[in-house]
Amino acid sequence: MIEEAFYHTPFEIACHFSQTTNFFLPQGPNCFRMRARKSPFASPTLLTSIMPTSSPAIIDTHQHLWDLAKLELPWLNGAGPPLAGKHWTEEYAKATEGLNIEASMYMEVDAAADQKQREADTILGLITSGKTTTRYAILSADPGKNGFRKFVDQFRENDAVKGFRQVLHGGSTPAGYCLQPKFIENCRYLGSLGKTFDLCIRPKELKDAARLAEACPQTRFVLDHCGNADPKAFFPSNDSRRGTPDHDADQWRQDMATLAEQENLFCKISGIVARVPDQWNPDDLRPIVQHCAEAFGESRIVFGSDWPVCKMGASLQDWVAALTQIITPWSADHQSRLWRENALAVYHI
């Protein structure tokens, strides 16, 4: 089994990269097997000391849901634990027990191209039922493709659909893809509808995201996963866990600062825990969270669980506990903005 599976986004989690798709695809039966992890909060006493007596109200802006028996996700063909099978609302409810999840926002899961409509219909049916915390959705749509506006227009009056996403990191997606004229024009169109666009892009192409946001000043963009920062890039050079980071830490800091200059661009604190090495602790994530907060300010950061992909590194509970420890020095208002208030503003909830 490969010890470390590098990926840039929720889906780049397998062992070998395929140039024919947008995702890392599994090679062999053990490729998606979850590495044995020890929670940094294995001691109940430690976890209790970190988590507040009552959980803060949380809006989870990055909830993945899938049932592989009902929806085809080509990037998960042959997958094993922790991502194979069913990860639906019942499993999410169990994963969030004890947390005050006020609402969750479904994030598209890159279903097979001929199942995008089924994905949308299924999730909107779930939202309409009102039986779960899932209240809103970011659906899959590629602004660089013909038919984008026709697909989007069916949701223009649906307030549950807050925006759209197309991952931009795969081997079949060239650098600069988001800067082609059609892509830019369609992102501007989203702005005219009051819809957002979530950006999931390679860390070495963050400047492309900044240029896109600058070209579409009336559209709100949300940068997923702290710009796909690799925690290992911030480890000391003598840390045996460091390995070969996916990017340079200083370049990431500079690029994130450049992104933050675009006032219509927001940063989602998510995804990074899925990339932690063995024997991790909250301090491993602190440099990333702190820089995002400093660059984007109190009003332009939002929380996302990235469940169930977060389980590649930690449980959802441990991710929340780690983030809680990291932001303990922040004011109560600043913390509330991250967990809840900013999501209301960014996604017009």
Short mmCIF file of C-alpha atoms in Angstrom, two decimals:
data_model
loop_
_atom_site.label_atom_id
_atom_site.label_comp_id
_atom_site.label_asym_id
_atom_site.label_seq_id
_atom_site.Cartn_x
_atom_site.Cartn_y
_atom_site.Cartn_z
CA MET A 1 0.00 0.00 0.00
CA ILE A 2 1.26 3.46 -0.84
CA GLU A 3 1.97 5.36 2.37
CA GLU A 4 1.00 8.81 1.17
CA ALA A 5 -1.63 9.77 -1.38
CA PHE A 6 -1.15 13.40 -2.39
CA TYR A 7 -4.15 15.22 -3.79
CA HIS A 8 -5.15 18.78 -4.38
CA THR A 9 -8.86 18.57 -3.72
CA PRO A 10 -11.49 16.26 -2.27
CA PHE A 11 -11.17 13.94 -5.21
CA GLU A 12 -7.43 13.76 -5.78
CA ILE A 13 -6.93 10.97 -3.30
CA ALA A 14 -5.90 7.87 -5.17
CA CYS A 15 -2.51 6.45 -5.96
CA HIS A 16 -1.87 7.15 -9.62
CA PHE A 17 -2.82 10.05 -11.79
CA SER A 18 -4.84 9.46 -14.95
CA GLN A 19 -4.30 11.88 -17.82
CA THR A 20 -7.70 11.00 -19.24
CA THR A 21 -9.86 12.28 -16.39
CA ASN A 22 -9.94 15.09 -13.88
CA PHE A 23 -9.04 12.95 -10.90
CA PHE A 24 -6.53 10.62 -9.41
CA LEU A 25 -7.94 7.17 -10.03
CA PRO A 26 -7.39 4.01 -7.98
CA GLN A 27 -4.88 1.42 -9.09
CA GLY A 28 -5.34 -1.81 -7.17
CA PRO A 29 -7.65 -2.91 -4.36
CA ASN A 30 -5.82 -1.14 -1.55
CA CYS A 31 -5.48 2.24 -3.14
CA PHE A 32 -8.24 3.98 -1.21
CA ARG A 33 -7.64 2.12 2.03
CA MET A 34 -7.50 4.57 4.86
CA ARG A 35 -4.16 4.76 6.59
CA ALA A 36 -4.19 3.86 10.27
CA ARG A 37 -4.48 7.11 12.17
CA LYS A 38 -4.33 8.10 15.78
CA SER A 39 -6.62 10.95 16.67
CA PRO A 40 -4.74 13.84 18.26
CA PHE A 41 -7.70 13.88 20.63
CA ALA A 42 -7.58 10.19 21.53
CA SER A 43 -7.84 11.17 25.18
CA PRO A 44 -11.46 12.05 26.04
CA THR A 45 -10.15 14.51 28.61
CA LEU A 46 -8.15 16.37 25.97
CA LEU A 47 -11.04 16.48 23.53
CA THR A 48 -13.40 17.76 26.25
CA SER A 49 -10.93 20.46 27.21
CA ILE A 50 -10.73 21.70 23.62
CA MET A 51 -14.37 21.61 22.63
CA PRO A 52 -16.67 24.16 24.27
CA THR A 53 -19.40 23.03 26.64
CA SER A 54 -21.89 23.56 23.83
CA SER A 55 -20.95 23.48 20.17
CA PRO A 56 -21.17 26.79 18.33
CA ALA A 57 -23.80 27.05 15.62
CA ILE A 58 -22.17 25.78 12.44
CA ILE A 59 -23.07 26.12 8.78
CA ASP A 60 -21.12 23.44 6.93
CA THR A 61 -20.50 24.84 3.46
CA HIS A 62 -18.84 21.72 2.06
CA GLN A 63 -20.81 18.51 2.57
CA HIS A 64 -20.39 15.71 0.04
CA LEU A 65 -23.08 13.03 -0.18
CA TRP A 66 -23.11 9.93 -2.34
CA ASP A 67 -24.45 6.42 -2.58
CA LEU A 68 -22.42 4.48 -5.13
CA ALA A 69 -25.30 2.07 -5.59
CA LYS A 70 -27.37 4.91 -7.04
CA LEU A 71 -24.95 7.40 -8.58
CA GLU A 72 -21.89 6.70 -10.70
CA LEU A 73 -18.70 8.48 -9.66
CA PRO A 74 -16.03 7.32 -12.14
CA TRP A 75 -13.20 8.65 -9.97
CA LEU A 76 -14.21 6.20 -7.23
CA ASN A 77 -14.26 3.06 -9.38
CA GLY A 78 -12.56 0.31 -7.38
CA ALA A 79 -12.37 2.40 -4.23
CA GLY A 80 -12.28 0.87 -0.77
CA PRO A 81 -12.67 2.48 2.66
CA PRO A 82 -13.09 5.20 3.70
CA LEU A 83 -14.82 6.50 0.56
CA ALA A 84 -16.51 3.47 -1.00
CA GLY A 85 -20.17 2.70 -0.57
CA LYS A 86 -22.75 4.97 0.97
CA HIS A 87 -22.09 8.36 2.54
CA TRP A 88 -25.54 9.82 2.88
CA THR A 89 -27.47 11.91 5.36
CA GLU A 90 -27.73 9.15 7.97
CA GLU A 91 -23.97 8.70 7.99
CA TYR A 92 -23.43 12.46 8.10
CA ALA A 93 -25.79 12.77 11.06
CA LYS A 94 -23.78 10.16 12.93
CA ALA A 95 -20.49 11.86 12.03
CA THR A 96 -21.76 15.17 13.41
CA GLU A 97 -23.32 13.93 16.65
CA GLY A 98 -22.78 16.51 19.38
CA LEU A 99 -22.09 19.31 16.91
CA ASN A 100 -24.60 22.08 16.39
CA ILE A 101 -24.94 21.85 12.61
CA GLU A 102 -27.52 24.50 11.85
CA ALA A 103 -27.43 23.78 8.12
CA SER A 104 -25.22 22.04 5.60
CA MET A 105 -24.53 22.82 1.97
CA TYR A 106 -24.19 19.97 -0.49
CA MET A 107 -21.09 20.17 -2.67
CA GLU A 108 -21.13 18.47 -6.07
CA VAL A 109 -19.26 15.15 -6.31
CA ASP A 110 -18.22 14.99 -9.98
CA ALA A 111 -20.80 12.44 -11.01
CA ALA A 112 -20.61 10.87 -14.46
CA ALA A 113 -21.39 13.42 -17.16
CA ASP A 114 -24.72 11.80 -18.06
CA GLN A 115 -25.82 11.83 -14.41
CA LYS A 116 -25.39 15.52 -13.55
CA GLN A 117 -29.13 16.13 -13.85
CA ARG A 118 -29.90 13.09 -11.71
CA GLU A 119 -27.46 14.35 -9.09
CA ALA A 120 -29.15 17.76 -9.05
CA ASP A 121 -32.67 16.33 -8.92
CA THR A 122 -31.76 13.93 -6.11
CA ILE A 123 -30.19 16.60 -3.94
CA LEU A 124 -32.94 19.14 -4.52
CA GLY A 125 -35.49 16.48 -3.61
CA LEU A 126 -33.58 15.87 -0.40
CA ILE A 127 -33.51 19.59 0.38
CA THR A 128 -37.21 19.97 -0.35
CA SER A 129 -38.05 17.15 2.07
CA GLY A 130 -36.75 19.25 4.95
CA LYS A 131 -35.84 16.11 6.86
CA THR A 132 -32.08 16.69 7.13
CA THR A 133 -29.62 19.49 7.77
CA THR A 134 -28.92 19.73 4.03
CA ARG A 135 -30.57 23.00 3.05
CA TYR A 136 -28.52 24.32 0.13
CA ALA A 137 -26.48 23.07 -2.81
CA ILE A 138 -23.52 23.86 -5.01
CA LEU A 139 -24.18 21.93 -8.21
CA SER A 140 -21.81 20.72 -10.91
CA ALA A 141 -21.51 22.81 -14.07
CA ASP A 142 -18.56 23.72 -16.29
CA PRO A 143 -18.53 27.35 -17.48
CA GLY A 144 -16.13 26.35 -20.25
CA LYS A 145 -18.64 24.01 -21.90
CA ASN A 146 -21.52 24.55 -24.31
CA GLY A 147 -24.86 24.11 -22.60
CA PHE A 148 -23.71 25.72 -19.35
CA ARG A 149 -26.34 28.46 -19.33
CA LYS A 150 -29.16 26.11 -20.32
CA PHE A 151 -28.32 23.87 -17.35
CA VAL A 152 -27.90 26.77 -14.95
CA ASP A 153 -31.08 28.56 -16.03
CA GLN A 154 -33.33 25.82 -14.68
CA PHE A 155 -32.13 26.79 -11.18
CA ARG A 156 -32.07 30.57 -11.54
CA GLU A 157 -35.17 31.01 -9.35
CA ASN A 158 -34.30 28.19 -6.95
CA ASP A 159 -32.91 29.81 -3.82
CA ALA A 160 -31.64 26.46 -2.52
CA VAL A 161 -29.08 26.38 -5.34
CA LYS A 162 -26.49 28.86 -4.18
CA GLY A 163 -23.92 28.27 -6.87
CA PHE A 164 -21.92 25.92 -9.05
CA ARG A 165 -18.50 24.29 -9.24
CA GLN A 166 -16.21 22.67 -11.78
CA VAL A 167 -12.94 21.29 -10.42
CA LEU A 168 -9.95 22.74 -12.26
CA HIS A 169 -7.07 20.58 -11.08
CA GLY A 170 -7.23 17.42 -13.17
CA GLY A 171 -4.69 16.27 -15.72
CA SER A 172 -7.17 16.76 -18.55
CA THR A 173 -7.77 20.36 -17.47
CA PRO A 174 -4.91 22.59 -18.66
CA ALA A 175 -3.52 25.47 -16.67
CA GLY A 176 -5.36 28.64 -17.60
CA TYR A 177 -8.59 26.81 -18.45
CA CYS A 178 -10.58 29.19 -16.25
CA LEU A 179 -9.24 32.19 -18.18
CA GLN A 180 -10.69 31.29 -21.58
CA PRO A 181 -13.29 33.82 -22.79
CA LYS A 182 -16.28 31.45 -22.59
CA PHE A 183 -15.42 30.51 -19.01
CA ILE A 184 -15.13 34.14 -17.96
CA GLU A 185 -18.36 35.17 -19.69
CA ASN A 186 -20.29 32.35 -18.06
CA CYS A 187 -18.91 33.20 -14.63
CA ARG A 188 -20.08 36.76 -15.21
CA TYR A 189 -23.47 35.32 -16.07
CA LEU A 190 -23.56 33.55 -12.70
CA GLY A 191 -23.00 36.91 -11.06
CA SER A 192 -25.98 38.36 -12.90
CA LEU A 193 -28.09 35.55 -11.42
CA GLY A 194 -26.75 36.08 -7.91
CA LYS A 195 -25.07 32.65 -7.94
CA THR A 196 -21.56 31.84 -6.73
CA PHE A 197 -18.74 29.79 -8.22
CA ASP A 198 -16.54 27.59 -6.03
CA LEU A 199 -12.93 27.42 -7.17
CA CYS A 200 -10.99 24.18 -6.71
CA ILE A 201 -7.63 24.74 -8.36
CA ARG A 202 -4.01 23.59 -8.18
CA PRO A 203 -1.96 25.55 -5.66
CA LYS A 204 0.53 26.49 -8.36
CA GLU A 205 -2.27 28.13 -10.39
CA LEU A 206 -3.79 30.34 -7.71
CA LYS A 207 -2.94 33.44 -9.71
CA ASP A 208 -5.32 32.19 -12.42
CA ALA A 209 -8.08 32.26 -9.82
CA ALA A 210 -7.17 35.84 -8.94
CA ARG A 211 -7.32 36.88 -12.60
CA LEU A 212 -10.71 35.20 -13.01
CA ALA A 213 -12.14 36.97 -9.98
CA GLU A 214 -10.75 40.28 -11.22
CA ALA A 215 -12.39 39.71 -14.62
CA CYS A 216 -15.78 39.01 -12.98
CA PRO A 217 -16.16 41.69 -10.28
CA GLN A 218 -19.91 41.13 -9.88
CA THR A 219 -19.55 37.39 -9.22
CA ARG A 220 -18.75 35.95 -5.80
CA PHE A 221 -16.06 33.25 -5.85
CA VAL A 222 -15.22 30.86 -3.02
CA LEU A 223 -11.74 29.32 -2.98
CA ASP A 224 -12.02 25.76 -1.69
CA HIS A 225 -9.61 24.10 0.73
CA CYS A 226 -7.39 27.09 1.53
CA GLY A 227 -6.15 27.03 -2.05
CA ASN A 228 -5.36 23.32 -1.68
CA ALA A 229 -2.53 24.02 0.72
CA ASP A 230 -0.34 21.05 1.64
CA PRO A 231 0.30 21.02 5.42
CA LYS A 232 3.67 19.37 4.91
CA ALA A 233 4.94 22.43 3.04
CA PHE A 234 4.92 24.27 6.35
CA PHE A 235 6.81 21.67 8.37
CA PRO A 236 10.42 22.37 9.39
CA SER A 237 12.97 20.90 6.99
CA ASN A 238 14.15 18.47 9.68
CA ASP A 239 10.65 17.09 10.31
CA SER A 240 10.72 13.43 9.26
CA ARG A 241 7.05 13.68 8.21
CA ARG A 242 7.71 16.40 5.64
CA GLY A 243 8.50 14.25 2.62
CA THR A 244 8.12 16.17 -0.64
CA PRO A 245 5.49 18.90 -0.26
CA ASP A 246 3.19 19.63 -3.15
CA HIS A 247 4.15 23.31 -3.33
CA ASP A 248 6.37 25.97 -1.79
CA ALA A 249 5.02 27.53 1.39
CA ASP A 250 6.24 31.06 0.68
CA GLN A 251 4.83 31.04 -2.85
CA TRP A 252 1.48 29.86 -1.51
CA ARG A 253 1.48 32.70 1.03
CA GLN A 254 2.21 35.25 -1.69
CA ASP A 255 -0.43 33.87 -4.02
CA MET A 256 -3.06 33.77 -1.29
CA ALA A 257 -2.31 37.40 -0.49
CA THR A 258 -2.78 38.22 -4.17
CA LEU A 259 -6.09 36.38 -4.20
CA ALA A 260 -7.26 38.24 -1.12
CA GLU A 261 -6.89 41.54 -2.99
CA GLN A 262 -10.02 40.57 -4.94
CA GLU A 263 -12.87 41.59 -2.66
CA ASN A 264 -15.33 39.29 -4.44
CA LEU A 265 -13.24 36.23 -3.54
CA PHE A 266 -13.70 34.32 -0.28
CA CYS A 267 -11.66 31.54 1.31
CA LYS A 268 -13.08 28.26 2.57
CA ILE A 269 -11.27 26.72 5.55
CA SER A 270 -11.65 23.11 4.52
CA GLY A 271 -9.88 20.14 2.98
CA ILE A 272 -6.51 20.52 4.67
CA VAL A 273 -7.06 17.90 7.38
CA ALA A 274 -7.46 15.20 4.73
CA ARG A 275 -3.81 15.71 3.81
CA VAL A 276 -2.19 15.49 7.23
CA PRO A 277 0.55 12.89 7.76
CA ASP A 278 0.50 10.26 10.47
CA GLN A 279 1.03 11.51 14.02
CA TRP A 280 -0.51 14.87 13.26
CA ASN A 281 -1.71 17.56 15.65
CA PRO A 282 -3.65 20.84 15.31
CA ASP A 283 -0.44 22.88 15.16
CA ASP A 284 0.31 21.21 11.82
CA LEU A 285 -2.64 23.11 10.34
CA ARG A 286 -2.23 26.37 12.23
CA PRO A 287 0.05 28.17 9.69
CA ILE A 288 -2.47 27.60 6.91
CA VAL A 289 -5.53 28.68 8.87
CA GLN A 290 -3.78 31.68 10.35
CA HIS A 291 -2.49 32.96 7.02
CA CYS A 292 -5.91 32.58 5.38
CA ALA A 293 -7.50 34.51 8.23
CA GLU A 294 -4.89 37.27 8.07
CA ALA A 295 -5.02 37.58 4.28
CA PHE A 296 -8.79 37.47 3.81
CA GLY A 297 -9.83 39.07 7.08
CA GLU A 298 -12.61 38.21 9.50
CA SER A 299 -15.42 38.62 6.97
CA ARG A 300 -14.19 36.50 4.05
CA ILE A 301 -13.51 33.05 5.51
CA VAL A 302 -16.05 30.23 5.85
CA PHE A 303 -15.98 26.74 7.33
CA GLY A 304 -16.36 23.49 5.39
CA SER A 305 -16.13 19.92 6.70
CA ASP A 306 -15.25 18.28 3.37
CA TRP A 307 -16.98 15.17 4.74
CA PRO A 308 -16.51 12.30 4.00
CA VAL A 309 -13.22 13.10 2.25
CA CYS A 310 -11.89 14.54 5.51
CA LYS A 311 -11.79 10.94 6.75
CA MET A 312 -8.65 10.42 4.68
CA GLY A 313 -6.96 12.26 7.54
CA ALA A 314 -9.38 12.57 10.43
CA SER A 315 -12.97 12.26 11.52
CA LEU A 316 -15.22 15.26 11.12
CA GLN A 317 -15.28 15.55 14.91
CA ASP A 318 -11.48 15.71 15.07
CA TRP A 319 -11.36 18.29 12.29
CA VAL A 320 -13.76 20.54 14.18
CA ALA A 321 -11.85 19.97 17.41
CA ALA A 322 -8.53 20.81 15.75
CA LEU A 323 -9.92 23.97 14.20
CA THR A 324 -11.49 24.94 17.52
CA GLN A 325 -8.09 24.71 19.17
CA ILE A 326 -6.43 26.73 16.41
CA ILE A 327 -8.89 29.62 16.63
CA THR A 328 -9.11 29.74 20.43
CA PRO A 329 -7.15 33.05 20.54
CA TRP A 330 -9.68 34.68 18.22
CA SER A 331 -12.49 36.84 19.57
CA ALA A 332 -15.90 35.25 19.99
CA ASP A 333 -17.21 37.35 17.10
CA HIS A 334 -14.36 36.27 14.84
CA GLN A 335 -14.99 32.62 15.64
CA SER A 336 -18.71 32.97 14.99
CA ARG A 337 -17.99 34.57 11.64
CA LEU A 338 -15.95 31.53 10.59
CA TRP A 339 -18.43 28.92 11.81
CA ARG A 340 -21.64 30.60 10.66
CA GLU A 341 -22.05 34.31 9.99
CA ASN A 342 -19.85 34.64 6.93
CA ALA A 343 -21.59 31.74 5.20
CA LEU A 344 -24.86 33.63 5.49
CA ALA A 345 -23.32 36.61 3.71
CA VAL A 346 -21.21 34.81 1.10
CA TYR A 347 -23.96 32.49 -0.09
CA HIS A 348 -26.83 34.94 0.48
CA ILE A 349 -28.58 32.64 2.93
#
